[in-house]
Amino acid sequence: MSQSDAPILDAIVRIDRLPASGRSVKVATDAQKRAELAQILKVDAVEAFDANLTVTPLRGGIRALGHLSARVVQSSVVSFEPVYQDIEEAIDRVFLPQDTEKVATPGSEVFVDLEDDDFPDHIDGPEVDLSALLIETIGLAIDPYPRRPGESVESLGLNVDGEASGPFAALTKLKKSTDIDQ
C-alpha cells in the first residue's frame, strides 16, 4: 500500500448506506495513483486504469459487477524492450458477511466446493474496499512473461543448441581431451 493508510483507489462502499437498487462506482486514476499501482504490480508503468462497477445489495452483503480497463507497460523477458498490454476484464464478485453461527471449530471438517465459480469473499464490518478486488483483477490479467511480437531467444542470435559456449565450455573440452578412459 501507499505510505498513508488511505487506499490507493477510491472504491469504498458502505453496505448499510447502499440503496436497494444499488449504486454505480466509477474508479479513475491520476498519474500519481497509476505510479503507485505500477509499483504494487511490479510493472514499468500503468498508463491507463479505469473501472466501472455496479454494486447491489445481496443477502446481507454486496455483489460487484462491472468492467476494468487498463494499459500496462512491462519489460520484455527476451530483450528488455517495453511491451504494452491492453487489459479488458469483466468483474463479478460477491462479498458476504461471515456466518457467525457456522464458524468452524479447530479439528472440524469444512466443506469447500472448488467447482463453484461464485465462491463469495467474506467481509467484516459495514464497508467493503473494492480497491483490493480491482488490484487483484488487473494483477491476474497481466502477462507474466511479456514479449514483443515475433520475439524469441532464437531471434537474439544466442546459441541455444546443446553445445555450450564461453570460457567454461573451453575448459570442459580441454578436460575431455586429457581424460584417460579405462
PDB file of C-alpha atoms in Angstrom:
ATOM      1  CA  MET A   1       0.000   0.000   0.000  1.00  0.00           C
ATOM      2  CA  SER A   2       0.931   3.630  -0.046  1.00  0.00           C
ATOM      3  CA  GLN A   3       2.732   5.434   2.739  1.00  0.00           C
ATOM      4  CA  SER A   4      -0.536   6.563   4.346  1.00  0.00           C
ATOM      5  CA  ASP A   5      -3.379   4.337   5.474  1.00  0.00           C
ATOM      6  CA  ALA A   6      -5.603   5.705   2.708  1.00  0.00           C
ATOM      7  CA  PRO A   7      -6.473   3.196  -0.011  1.00  0.00           C
ATOM      8  CA  ILE A   8      -4.859   3.698  -3.409  1.00  0.00           C
ATOM      9  CA  LEU A   9      -8.183   3.623  -5.225  1.00  0.00           C
ATOM     10  CA  ASP A  10     -11.326   5.348  -4.035  1.00  0.00           C
ATOM     11  CA  ALA A  11     -13.660   2.361  -4.091  1.00  0.00           C
ATOM     12  CA  ILE A  12     -15.103   2.008  -0.587  1.00  0.00           C
ATOM     13  CA  VAL A  13     -18.767   1.012  -0.375  1.00  0.00           C
ATOM     14  CA  ARG A  14     -20.763   1.171   2.847  1.00  0.00           C
ATOM     15  CA  ILE A  15     -23.218  -1.713   2.979  1.00  0.00           C
ATOM     16  CA  ASP A  16     -25.540  -0.001   5.457  1.00  0.00           C
ATOM     17  CA  ARG A  17     -25.913   3.042   3.160  1.00  0.00           C
ATOM     18  CA  LEU A  18     -26.316   1.153  -0.106  1.00  0.00           C
ATOM     19  CA  PRO A  19     -29.712   1.747  -1.768  1.00  0.00           C
ATOM     20  CA  ALA A  20     -31.798  -1.311  -2.669  1.00  0.00           C
ATOM     21  CA  SER A  21     -31.340  -0.509  -6.360  1.00  0.00           C
ATOM     22  CA  GLY A  22     -27.569  -0.392  -5.871  1.00  0.00           C
ATOM     23  CA  ARG A  23     -25.165   2.281  -6.943  1.00  0.00           C
ATOM     24  CA  SER A  24     -22.564   2.867  -9.579  1.00  0.00           C
ATOM     25  CA  VAL A  25     -18.894   3.082  -8.626  1.00  0.00           C
ATOM     26  CA  LYS A  26     -16.523   4.629 -11.151  1.00  0.00           C
ATOM     27  CA  VAL A  27     -12.805   4.460 -10.437  1.00  0.00           C
ATOM     28  CA  ALA A  28     -10.498   6.686 -12.456  1.00  0.00           C
ATOM     29  CA  THR A  29      -6.862   7.322 -11.578  1.00  0.00           C
ATOM     30  CA  ASP A  30      -4.435  10.192 -11.916  1.00  0.00           C
ATOM     31  CA  ALA A  31      -0.724   9.880 -12.709  1.00  0.00           C
ATOM     32  CA  GLN A  32       0.284   9.544  -9.048  1.00  0.00           C
ATOM     33  CA  LYS A  33      -2.208   6.727  -8.378  1.00  0.00           C
ATOM     34  CA  ARG A  34      -1.117   4.912 -11.558  1.00  0.00           C
ATOM     35  CA  ALA A  35       2.523   5.180 -10.443  1.00  0.00           C
ATOM     36  CA  GLU A  36       1.583   3.619  -7.077  1.00  0.00           C
ATOM     37  CA  LEU A  37      -0.294   0.855  -8.905  1.00  0.00           C
ATOM     38  CA  ALA A  38       2.747   0.181 -11.109  1.00  0.00           C
ATOM     39  CA  GLN A  39       4.905  -0.149  -8.013  1.00  0.00           C
ATOM     40  CA  ILE A  40       2.460  -2.580  -6.367  1.00  0.00           C
ATOM     41  CA  LEU A  41       2.058  -4.635  -9.548  1.00  0.00           C
ATOM     42  CA  LYS A  42       5.826  -4.569 -10.219  1.00  0.00           C
ATOM     43  CA  VAL A  43       5.467  -3.301 -13.799  1.00  0.00           C
ATOM     44  CA  ASP A  44       7.247  -0.394 -15.500  1.00  0.00           C
ATOM     45  CA  ALA A  45       4.126   1.761 -15.784  1.00  0.00           C
ATOM     46  CA  VAL A  46       0.344   1.784 -15.705  1.00  0.00           C
ATOM     47  CA  GLU A  47      -0.622   4.199 -18.478  1.00  0.00           C
ATOM     48  CA  ALA A  48      -4.379   3.905 -18.032  1.00  0.00           C
ATOM     49  CA  PHE A  49      -6.719   2.470 -15.427  1.00  0.00           C
ATOM     50  CA  ASP A  50     -10.485   2.769 -15.377  1.00  0.00           C
ATOM     51  CA  ALA A  51     -13.153   0.656 -13.692  1.00  0.00           C
ATOM     52  CA  ASN A  52     -16.932   0.879 -13.742  1.00  0.00           C
ATOM     53  CA  LEU A  53     -18.818  -1.232 -11.222  1.00  0.00           C
ATOM     54  CA  THR A  54     -22.438  -1.589 -10.248  1.00  0.00           C
ATOM     55  CA  VAL A  55     -22.708  -2.542  -6.593  1.00  0.00           C
ATOM     56  CA  THR A  56     -26.002  -4.037  -5.405  1.00  0.00           C
ATOM     57  CA  PRO A  57     -27.095  -5.490  -2.053  1.00  0.00           C
ATOM     58  CA  LEU A  58     -27.167  -9.285  -1.902  1.00  0.00           C
ATOM     59  CA  ARG A  59     -28.064 -11.477   1.135  1.00  0.00           C
ATOM     60  CA  GLY A  60     -26.639  -9.051   3.682  1.00  0.00           C
ATOM     61  CA  GLY A  61     -23.549  -8.364   1.574  1.00  0.00           C
ATOM     62  CA  ILE A  62     -22.932  -6.946  -1.886  1.00  0.00           C
ATOM     63  CA  ARG A  63     -22.390  -8.006  -5.462  1.00  0.00           C
ATOM     64  CA  ALA A  64     -19.911  -6.026  -7.551  1.00  0.00           C
ATOM     65  CA  LEU A  65     -20.475  -6.369 -11.281  1.00  0.00           C
ATOM     66  CA  GLY A  66     -18.658  -4.372 -13.922  1.00  0.00           C
ATOM     67  CA  HIS A  67     -15.640  -3.899 -16.135  1.00  0.00           C
ATOM     68  CA  LEU A  68     -11.981  -2.924 -15.729  1.00  0.00           C
ATOM     69  CA  SER A  69      -9.842  -1.385 -18.494  1.00  0.00           C
ATOM     70  CA  ALA A  70      -6.115  -0.755 -18.189  1.00  0.00           C
ATOM     71  CA  ARG A  71      -2.916  -0.367 -20.157  1.00  0.00           C
ATOM     72  CA  VAL A  72       0.339  -1.556 -18.585  1.00  0.00           C
ATOM     73  CA  VAL A  73       3.955  -1.357 -19.714  1.00  0.00           C
ATOM     74  CA  GLN A  74       6.414  -4.105 -18.827  1.00  0.00           C
ATOM     75  CA  SER A  75       9.901  -5.072 -19.957  1.00  0.00           C
ATOM     76  CA  SER A  76      10.133  -7.949 -22.403  1.00  0.00           C
ATOM     77  CA  VAL A  77      11.583 -11.111 -20.877  1.00  0.00           C
ATOM     78  CA  VAL A  78      13.690 -11.551 -24.021  1.00  0.00           C
ATOM     79  CA  SER A  79      15.048  -8.135 -24.992  1.00  0.00           C
ATOM     80  CA  PHE A  80      14.017  -5.897 -22.059  1.00  0.00           C
ATOM     81  CA  GLU A  81      12.287  -3.562 -24.535  1.00  0.00           C
ATOM     82  CA  PRO A  82       8.957  -2.085 -23.376  1.00  0.00           C
ATOM     83  CA  VAL A  83       5.877  -4.217 -24.048  1.00  0.00           C
ATOM     84  CA  TYR A  84       2.410  -2.645 -23.912  1.00  0.00           C
ATOM     85  CA  GLN A  85      -0.563  -4.724 -22.808  1.00  0.00           C
ATOM     86  CA  ASP A  86      -4.186  -3.609 -23.000  1.00  0.00           C
ATOM     87  CA  ILE A  87      -6.323  -5.266 -20.349  1.00  0.00           C
ATOM     88  CA  GLU A  88     -10.101  -5.627 -20.541  1.00  0.00           C
ATOM     89  CA  GLU A  89     -11.557  -7.708 -17.708  1.00  0.00           C
ATOM     90  CA  ALA A  90     -15.104  -8.404 -16.591  1.00  0.00           C
ATOM     91  CA  ILE A  91     -15.704  -8.308 -12.843  1.00  0.00           C
ATOM     92  CA  ASP A  92     -18.373 -10.280 -10.987  1.00  0.00           C
ATOM     93  CA  ARG A  93     -17.686 -10.805  -7.296  1.00  0.00           C
ATOM     94  CA  VAL A  94     -19.886 -11.451  -4.269  1.00  0.00           C
ATOM     95  CA  PHE A  95     -18.989 -10.268  -0.755  1.00  0.00           C
ATOM     96  CA  LEU A  96     -20.971 -11.776   2.138  1.00  0.00           C
ATOM     97  CA  PRO A  97     -20.685 -11.392   5.889  1.00  0.00           C
ATOM     98  CA  GLN A  98     -19.126 -14.391   7.582  1.00  0.00           C
ATOM     99  CA  ASP A  99     -21.722 -16.693   9.117  1.00  0.00           C
ATOM    100  CA  THR A 100     -21.129 -16.459  12.863  1.00  0.00           C
ATOM    101  CA  GLU A 101     -23.411 -19.417  13.620  1.00  0.00           C
ATOM    102  CA  LYS A 102     -21.433 -21.869  11.495  1.00  0.00           C
ATOM    103  CA  VAL A 103     -17.887 -20.967  12.486  1.00  0.00           C
ATOM    104  CA  ALA A 104     -15.590 -23.947  12.089  1.00  0.00           C
ATOM    105  CA  THR A 105     -14.000 -25.138  15.300  1.00  0.00           C
ATOM    106  CA  PRO A 106     -10.449 -26.466  15.329  1.00  0.00           C
ATOM    107  CA  GLY A 107     -10.390 -30.078  14.161  1.00  0.00           C
ATOM    108  CA  SER A 108     -13.789 -29.943  12.469  1.00  0.00           C
ATOM    109  CA  GLU A 109     -14.357 -30.648   8.793  1.00  0.00           C
ATOM    110  CA  VAL A 110     -15.173 -27.829   6.408  1.00  0.00           C
ATOM    111  CA  PHE A 111     -16.746 -28.489   3.011  1.00  0.00           C
ATOM    112  CA  VAL A 112     -15.411 -26.254   0.232  1.00  0.00           C
ATOM    113  CA  ASP A 113     -16.907 -26.645  -3.243  1.00  0.00           C
ATOM    114  CA  LEU A 114     -13.985 -25.931  -5.574  1.00  0.00           C
ATOM    115  CA  GLU A 115     -16.240 -26.255  -8.615  1.00  0.00           C
ATOM    116  CA  ASP A 116     -18.321 -23.279  -7.501  1.00  0.00           C
ATOM    117  CA  ASP A 117     -17.443 -20.213  -9.602  1.00  0.00           C
ATOM    118  CA  ASP A 118     -19.190 -17.815  -7.255  1.00  0.00           C
ATOM    119  CA  PHE A 119     -17.290 -18.603  -4.081  1.00  0.00           C
ATOM    120  CA  PRO A 120     -18.008 -15.466  -2.002  1.00  0.00           C
ATOM    121  CA  ASP A 121     -15.443 -13.300  -0.269  1.00  0.00           C
ATOM    122  CA  HIS A 122     -16.133 -12.710   3.418  1.00  0.00           C
ATOM    123  CA  ILE A 123     -16.415  -9.230   4.853  1.00  0.00           C
ATOM    124  CA  ASP A 124     -16.121  -7.853   8.349  1.00  0.00           C
ATOM    125  CA  GLY A 125     -17.844  -4.635   9.231  1.00  0.00           C
ATOM    126  CA  PRO A 126     -20.181  -2.268   7.424  1.00  0.00           C
ATOM    127  CA  GLU A 127     -17.926  -1.348   4.495  1.00  0.00           C
ATOM    128  CA  VAL A 128     -16.135  -3.068   1.646  1.00  0.00           C
ATOM    129  CA  ASP A 129     -12.999  -1.688  -0.007  1.00  0.00           C
ATOM    130  CA  LEU A 130     -13.210  -2.750  -3.647  1.00  0.00           C
ATOM    131  CA  SER A 131      -9.713  -1.460  -4.428  1.00  0.00           C
ATOM    132  CA  ALA A 132      -8.214  -4.834  -3.448  1.00  0.00           C
ATOM    133  CA  LEU A 133     -10.608  -6.527  -5.879  1.00  0.00           C
ATOM    134  CA  LEU A 134      -9.545  -4.172  -8.690  1.00  0.00           C
ATOM    135  CA  ILE A 135      -5.826  -4.585  -7.983  1.00  0.00           C
ATOM    136  CA  GLU A 136      -6.229  -8.373  -7.819  1.00  0.00           C
ATOM    137  CA  THR A 137      -8.137  -8.396 -11.118  1.00  0.00           C
ATOM    138  CA  ILE A 138      -5.505  -6.401 -13.001  1.00  0.00           C
ATOM    139  CA  GLY A 139      -2.683  -8.356 -11.347  1.00  0.00           C
ATOM    140  CA  LEU A 140      -4.099 -11.668 -12.531  1.00  0.00           C
ATOM    141  CA  ALA A 141      -4.634 -10.322 -16.066  1.00  0.00           C
ATOM    142  CA  ILE A 142      -1.049  -9.130 -16.541  1.00  0.00           C
ATOM    143  CA  ASP A 143       1.087 -11.356 -18.769  1.00  0.00           C
ATOM    144  CA  PRO A 144       3.750 -12.912 -16.505  1.00  0.00           C
ATOM    145  CA  TYR A 145       6.205 -13.348 -19.428  1.00  0.00           C
ATOM    146  CA  PRO A 146       5.680 -10.414 -21.782  1.00  0.00           C
ATOM    147  CA  ARG A 147       7.326 -10.450 -25.215  1.00  0.00           C
ATOM    148  CA  ARG A 148       7.156  -8.234 -28.234  1.00  0.00           C
ATOM    149  CA  PRO A 149       5.507  -9.793 -31.313  1.00  0.00           C
ATOM    150  CA  GLY A 150       7.873 -12.206 -33.090  1.00  0.00           C
ATOM    151  CA  GLU A 151      10.419 -12.058 -30.291  1.00  0.00           C
ATOM    152  CA  SER A 152      12.190 -15.220 -29.141  1.00  0.00           C
ATOM    153  CA  VAL A 153      15.538 -16.266 -27.731  1.00  0.00           C
ATOM    154  CA  GLU A 154      16.498 -17.511 -31.206  1.00  0.00           C
ATOM    155  CA  SER A 155      15.871 -14.028 -32.665  1.00  0.00           C
ATOM    156  CA  LEU A 156      18.625 -12.652 -30.399  1.00  0.00           C
ATOM    157  CA  GLY A 157      21.217 -14.869 -32.098  1.00  0.00           C
ATOM    158  CA  LEU A 158      22.149 -16.693 -28.927  1.00  0.00           C
ATOM    159  CA  ASN A 159      23.426 -20.252 -29.089  1.00  0.00           C
ATOM    160  CA  VAL A 160      20.570 -22.345 -27.728  1.00  0.00           C
ATOM    161  CA  ASP A 161      21.843 -25.695 -29.011  1.00  0.00           C
ATOM    162  CA  GLY A 162      23.128 -28.372 -26.669  1.00  0.00           C
ATOM    163  CA  GLU A 163      26.661 -27.149 -27.477  1.00  0.00           C
ATOM    164  CA  ALA A 164      27.901 -24.924 -24.659  1.00  0.00           C
ATOM    165  CA  SER A 165      29.924 -21.793 -25.381  1.00  0.00           C
ATOM    166  CA  GLY A 166      32.074 -19.486 -23.285  1.00  0.00           C
ATOM    167  CA  PRO A 167      35.119 -19.959 -21.063  1.00  0.00           C
ATOM    168  CA  PHE A 168      33.718 -22.926 -19.143  1.00  0.00           C
ATOM    169  CA  ALA A 169      32.862 -24.732 -22.391  1.00  0.00           C
ATOM    170  CA  ALA A 170      36.525 -24.391 -23.434  1.00  0.00           C
ATOM    171  CA  LEU A 171      37.629 -25.857 -20.087  1.00  0.00           C
ATOM    172  CA  THR A 172      35.189 -28.750 -20.500  1.00  0.00           C
ATOM    173  CA  LYS A 173      36.630 -29.525 -23.957  1.00  0.00           C
ATOM    174  CA  LEU A 174      40.152 -29.376 -22.528  1.00  0.00           C
ATOM    175  CA  LYS A 175      39.202 -31.746 -19.702  1.00  0.00           C
ATOM    176  CA  LYS A 176      37.631 -34.229 -22.147  1.00  0.00           C
ATOM    177  CA  SER A 177      40.749 -34.258 -24.317  1.00  0.00           C
ATOM    178  CA  THR A 178      43.039 -35.031 -21.364  1.00  0.00           C
ATOM    179  CA  ASP A 179      40.849 -37.689 -19.688  1.00  0.00           C
ATOM    180  CA  ILE A 180      42.092 -41.242 -19.977  1.00  0.00           C
ATOM    181  CA  ASP A 181      39.357 -43.797 -20.471  1.00  0.00           C
ATOM    182  CA  GLN A 182      39.951 -47.081 -18.728  1.00  0.00           C
TER     183      GLN A 182
END
